[in-house]
Short mmCIF file of C-alpha atoms in Angstrom, two decimals:
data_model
loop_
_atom_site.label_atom_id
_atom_site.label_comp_id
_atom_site.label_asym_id
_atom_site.label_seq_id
_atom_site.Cartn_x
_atom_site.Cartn_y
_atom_site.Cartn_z
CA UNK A 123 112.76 37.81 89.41
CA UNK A 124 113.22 34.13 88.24
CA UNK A 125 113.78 31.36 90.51
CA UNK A 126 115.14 28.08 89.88
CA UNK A 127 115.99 26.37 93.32
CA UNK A 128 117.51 23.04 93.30
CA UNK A 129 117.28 20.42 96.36
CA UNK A 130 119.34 19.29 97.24
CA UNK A 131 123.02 20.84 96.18
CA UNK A 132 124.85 18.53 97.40
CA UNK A 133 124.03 14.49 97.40
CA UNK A 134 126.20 11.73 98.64
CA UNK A 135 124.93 8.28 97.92
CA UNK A 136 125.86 4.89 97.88
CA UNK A 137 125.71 2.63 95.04
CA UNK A 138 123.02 0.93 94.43
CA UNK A 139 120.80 3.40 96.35
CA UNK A 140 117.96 5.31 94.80
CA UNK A 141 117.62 9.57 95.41
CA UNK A 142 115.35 11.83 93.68
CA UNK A 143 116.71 15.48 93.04
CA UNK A 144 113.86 18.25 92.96
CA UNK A 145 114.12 21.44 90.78
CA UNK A 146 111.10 24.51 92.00
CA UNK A 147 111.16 27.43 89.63
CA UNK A 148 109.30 30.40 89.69
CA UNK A 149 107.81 31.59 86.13
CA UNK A 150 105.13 30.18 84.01
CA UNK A 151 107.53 27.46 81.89
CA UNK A 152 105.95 24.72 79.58
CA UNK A 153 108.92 23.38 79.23
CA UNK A 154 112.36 22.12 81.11
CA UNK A 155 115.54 21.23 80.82
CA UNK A 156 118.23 18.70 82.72
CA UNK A 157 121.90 18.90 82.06
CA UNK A 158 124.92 17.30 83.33
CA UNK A 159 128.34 18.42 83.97
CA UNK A 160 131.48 16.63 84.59
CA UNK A 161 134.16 18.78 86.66
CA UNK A 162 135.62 21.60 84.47
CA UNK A 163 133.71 20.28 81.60
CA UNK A 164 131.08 21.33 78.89
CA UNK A 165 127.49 20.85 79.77
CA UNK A 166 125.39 17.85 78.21
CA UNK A 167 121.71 17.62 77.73
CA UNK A 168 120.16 15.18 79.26
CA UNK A 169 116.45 15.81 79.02
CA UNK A 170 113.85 18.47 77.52
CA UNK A 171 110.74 18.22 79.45
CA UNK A 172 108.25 20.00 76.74
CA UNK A 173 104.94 19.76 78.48
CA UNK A 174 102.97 19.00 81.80
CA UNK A 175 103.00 15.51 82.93
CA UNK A 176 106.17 14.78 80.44
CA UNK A 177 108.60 11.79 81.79
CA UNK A 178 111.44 10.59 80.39
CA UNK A 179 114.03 7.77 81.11
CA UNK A 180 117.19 7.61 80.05
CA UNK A 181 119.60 4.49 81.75
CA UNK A 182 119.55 4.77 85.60
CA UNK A 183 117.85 8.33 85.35
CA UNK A 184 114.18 9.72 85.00
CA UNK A 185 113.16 12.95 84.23
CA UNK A 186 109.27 14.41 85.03
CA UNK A 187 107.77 17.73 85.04
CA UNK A 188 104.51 19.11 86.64
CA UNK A 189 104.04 22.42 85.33
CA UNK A 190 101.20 23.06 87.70
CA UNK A 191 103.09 22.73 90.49
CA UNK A 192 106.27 24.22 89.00
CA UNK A 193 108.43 21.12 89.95
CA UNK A 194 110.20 19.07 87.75
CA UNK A 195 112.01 15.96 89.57
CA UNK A 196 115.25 13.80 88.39
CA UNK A 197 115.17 10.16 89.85
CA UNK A 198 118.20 7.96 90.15
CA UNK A 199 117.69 4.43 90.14
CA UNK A 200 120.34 2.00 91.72
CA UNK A 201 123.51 4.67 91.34
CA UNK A 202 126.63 3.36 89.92
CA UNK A 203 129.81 5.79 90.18
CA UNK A 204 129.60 6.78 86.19
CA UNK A 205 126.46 9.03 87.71
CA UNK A 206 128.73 11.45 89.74
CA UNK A 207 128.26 14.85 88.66
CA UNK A 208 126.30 17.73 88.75
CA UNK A 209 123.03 18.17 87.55
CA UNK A 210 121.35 21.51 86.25
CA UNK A 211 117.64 22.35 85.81
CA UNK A 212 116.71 24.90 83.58
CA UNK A 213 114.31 26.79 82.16
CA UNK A 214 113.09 29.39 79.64
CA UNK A 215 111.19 32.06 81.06
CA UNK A 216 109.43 34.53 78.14
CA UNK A 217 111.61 36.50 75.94
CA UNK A 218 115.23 35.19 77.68
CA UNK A 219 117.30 32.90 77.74
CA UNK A 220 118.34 29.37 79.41
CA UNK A 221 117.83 30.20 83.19
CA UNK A 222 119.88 27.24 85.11
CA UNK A 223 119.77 26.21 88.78
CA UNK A 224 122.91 26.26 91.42
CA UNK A 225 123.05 22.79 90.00
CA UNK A 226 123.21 19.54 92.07
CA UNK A 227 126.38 18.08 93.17
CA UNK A 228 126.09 14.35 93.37
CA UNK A 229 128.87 11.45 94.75
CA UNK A 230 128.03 7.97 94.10
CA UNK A 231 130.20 5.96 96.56
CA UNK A 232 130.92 2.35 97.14
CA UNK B 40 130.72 16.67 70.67
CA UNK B 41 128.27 19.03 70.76
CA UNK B 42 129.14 20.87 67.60
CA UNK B 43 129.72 23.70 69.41
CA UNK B 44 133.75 25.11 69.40
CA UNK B 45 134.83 27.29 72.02
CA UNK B 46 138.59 29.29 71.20
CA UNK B 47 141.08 29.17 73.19
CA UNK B 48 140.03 26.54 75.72
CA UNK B 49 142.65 28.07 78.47
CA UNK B 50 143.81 31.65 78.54
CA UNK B 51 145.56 33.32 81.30
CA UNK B 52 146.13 36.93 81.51
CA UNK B 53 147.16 39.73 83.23
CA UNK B 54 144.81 42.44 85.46
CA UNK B 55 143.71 45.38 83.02
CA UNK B 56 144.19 43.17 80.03
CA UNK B 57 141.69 42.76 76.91
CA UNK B 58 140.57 39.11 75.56
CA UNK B 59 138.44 37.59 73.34
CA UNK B 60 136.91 34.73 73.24
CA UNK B 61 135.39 32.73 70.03
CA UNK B 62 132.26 30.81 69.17
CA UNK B 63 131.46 28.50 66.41
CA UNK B 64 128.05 27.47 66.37
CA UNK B 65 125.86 24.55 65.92
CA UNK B 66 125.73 23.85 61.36
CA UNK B 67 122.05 25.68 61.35
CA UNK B 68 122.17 27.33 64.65
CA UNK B 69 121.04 30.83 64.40
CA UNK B 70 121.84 31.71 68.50
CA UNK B 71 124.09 32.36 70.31
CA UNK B 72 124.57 32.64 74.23
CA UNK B 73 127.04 33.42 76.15
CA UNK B 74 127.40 32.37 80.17
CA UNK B 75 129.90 32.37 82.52
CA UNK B 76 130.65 29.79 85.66
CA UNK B 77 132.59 30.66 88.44
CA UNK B 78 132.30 28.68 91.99
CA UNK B 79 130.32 31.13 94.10
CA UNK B 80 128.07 32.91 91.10
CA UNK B 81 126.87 29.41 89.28
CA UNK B 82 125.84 29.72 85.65
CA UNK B 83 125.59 33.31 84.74
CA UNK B 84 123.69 34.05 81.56
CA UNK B 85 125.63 37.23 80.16
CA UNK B 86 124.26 37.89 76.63
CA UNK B 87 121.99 36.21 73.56
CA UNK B 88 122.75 36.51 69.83
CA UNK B 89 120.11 35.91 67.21
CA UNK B 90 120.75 36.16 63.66
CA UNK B 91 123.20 38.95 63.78
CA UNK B 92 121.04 41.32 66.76
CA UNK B 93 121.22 41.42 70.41
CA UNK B 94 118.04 38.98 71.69
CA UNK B 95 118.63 39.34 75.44
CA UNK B 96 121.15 40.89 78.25
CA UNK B 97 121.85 39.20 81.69
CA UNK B 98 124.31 39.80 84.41
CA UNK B 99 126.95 41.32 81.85
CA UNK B 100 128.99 43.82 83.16
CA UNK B 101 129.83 47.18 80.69
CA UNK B 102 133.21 46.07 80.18
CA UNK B 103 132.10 43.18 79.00
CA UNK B 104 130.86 43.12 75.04
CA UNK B 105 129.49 40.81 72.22
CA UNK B 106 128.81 40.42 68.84
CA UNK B 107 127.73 37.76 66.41
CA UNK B 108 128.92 38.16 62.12
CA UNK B 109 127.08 37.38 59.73
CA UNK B 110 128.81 33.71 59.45
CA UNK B 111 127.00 33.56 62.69
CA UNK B 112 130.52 33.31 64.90
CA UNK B 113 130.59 34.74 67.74
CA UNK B 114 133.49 36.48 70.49
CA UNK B 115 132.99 37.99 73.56
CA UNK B 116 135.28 40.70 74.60
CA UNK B 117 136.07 41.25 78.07
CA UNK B 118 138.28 44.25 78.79
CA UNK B 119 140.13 45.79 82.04
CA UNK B 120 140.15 42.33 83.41
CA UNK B 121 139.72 41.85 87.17
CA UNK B 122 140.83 39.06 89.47
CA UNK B 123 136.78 37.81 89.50
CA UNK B 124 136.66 37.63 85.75
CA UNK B 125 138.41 34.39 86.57
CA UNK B 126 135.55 32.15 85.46
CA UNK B 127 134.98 28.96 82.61
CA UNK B 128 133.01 30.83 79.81
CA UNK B 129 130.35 28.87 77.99
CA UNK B 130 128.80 29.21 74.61
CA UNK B 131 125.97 27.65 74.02
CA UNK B 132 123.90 27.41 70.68
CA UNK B 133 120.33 26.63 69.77
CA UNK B 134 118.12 26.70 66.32
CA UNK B 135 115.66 29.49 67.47
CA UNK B 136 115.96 32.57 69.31
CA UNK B 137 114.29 30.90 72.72
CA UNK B 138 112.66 28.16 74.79
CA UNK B 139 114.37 25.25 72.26
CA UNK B 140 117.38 23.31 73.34
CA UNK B 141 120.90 24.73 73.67
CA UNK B 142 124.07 23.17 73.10
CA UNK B 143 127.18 23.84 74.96
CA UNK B 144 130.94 24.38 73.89
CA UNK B 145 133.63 22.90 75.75
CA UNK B 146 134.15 26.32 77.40
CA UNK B 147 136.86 28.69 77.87
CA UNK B 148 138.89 28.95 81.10
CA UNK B 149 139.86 32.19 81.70
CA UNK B 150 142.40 33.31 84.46
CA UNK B 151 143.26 36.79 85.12
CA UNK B 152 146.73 37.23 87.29
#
């Protein structure tokens, strides 16, 4: 059975303070995905992670993905309080669909 | 915006009742999936659509059901409705039938009474 296991699931930080959220999963996946979501909103794609080594920055946030090791990692950089949400990994394992994490709930405070 | 549309974006219902939900797709978008979010389950995937046929099943229970037309809409019909059926339901849509990028609709909350 697929695994995607987040760490942690819930994150309180202060502004200003870096934290790196860590997403394991299970299956042979060349590829990854990182999505946020505000409360009782839609999800939003962030990052797709398409091959081993892959980073990507976006603002305060970077994306990276070691297939090898199965581990794909989201860094924040200096939160601000527009960064509090939650934050899915996800992946495709063969012949299914979009398998997501319990999804990281994260607090930027003062 | 996504592009995705999700109708109605709030329903509330009664136990044993029968709804359906809607799904507009992505312009080009040829499928469909379907998940479902409640607090203590996470992200659910239920069902995929691809071009008109059944791709994939998840965690979809039988009195659940699907379908995608040939305009490439698709509902989701959820019948005898329980109390846990209280949930936000997702669409998402994506050009291929796996492993490519999926867009999400604004969601439907659903809560059964």
């Amino acid at each position: 059975e697929l695994k995607v296991e987040q760490n942690p699931l819930f994150l309180s930080m202060q502004e200003g303070k870096n934290y790196t959220i860590y997403c394991n999963y299970s299956t042979t996946s060349d590829r990854l995905y990182w999505y946020r979501q505000d409360p009782g909103k839609s999800l939003e794609s962030l990052f797709v992670l398409l091959s081993n080594g892959a980073v990507k920055q976006e603002g305060r946030l970077m994306a990276s993905l070691d297939t090898k090791a199965r581990l794909s990692t989201l860094h924040i950089t200096a939160a601000v309080h527009d960064l509090s949400a939650t934050y899915f990994c996800a992946v495709f394992p063969s012949g299914y669909a979009l398998n997501f994490g319990k999804g990281t709930s994260l607090l930027v405070t003062p | 915006d996504s592009g995705v549309t999700q109708t109605p974006k709030h329903l509330i219902t009664a136990t044993g009742q029968r709804v359906t939900l809607r799904c507009s797709p992505r312009s080009g978008d040829l499928s469909v999936y379907w998940y479902q979010q409640s607090l203590d389950q996470g992200l659910q995937f239920l069902i995929q659509y691809y071009n008109g046929e059944e791709r994939a099943k998840g965690n979809i229970l039988e009195r659940f059901s699907a379908q995608q037309f040939p305009d490439l809409h698709s509902e989701l019909n959820l019948s005898s409705l329980e109390l846990g059926d209280s949930a936000l339901y997702f669409c998402a849509s994506s050009r291929e039938a796996g492993n490519t990028e999926a867009f999400f609709g604004q969601g439907t909350r659903l809560t059964v009474v």
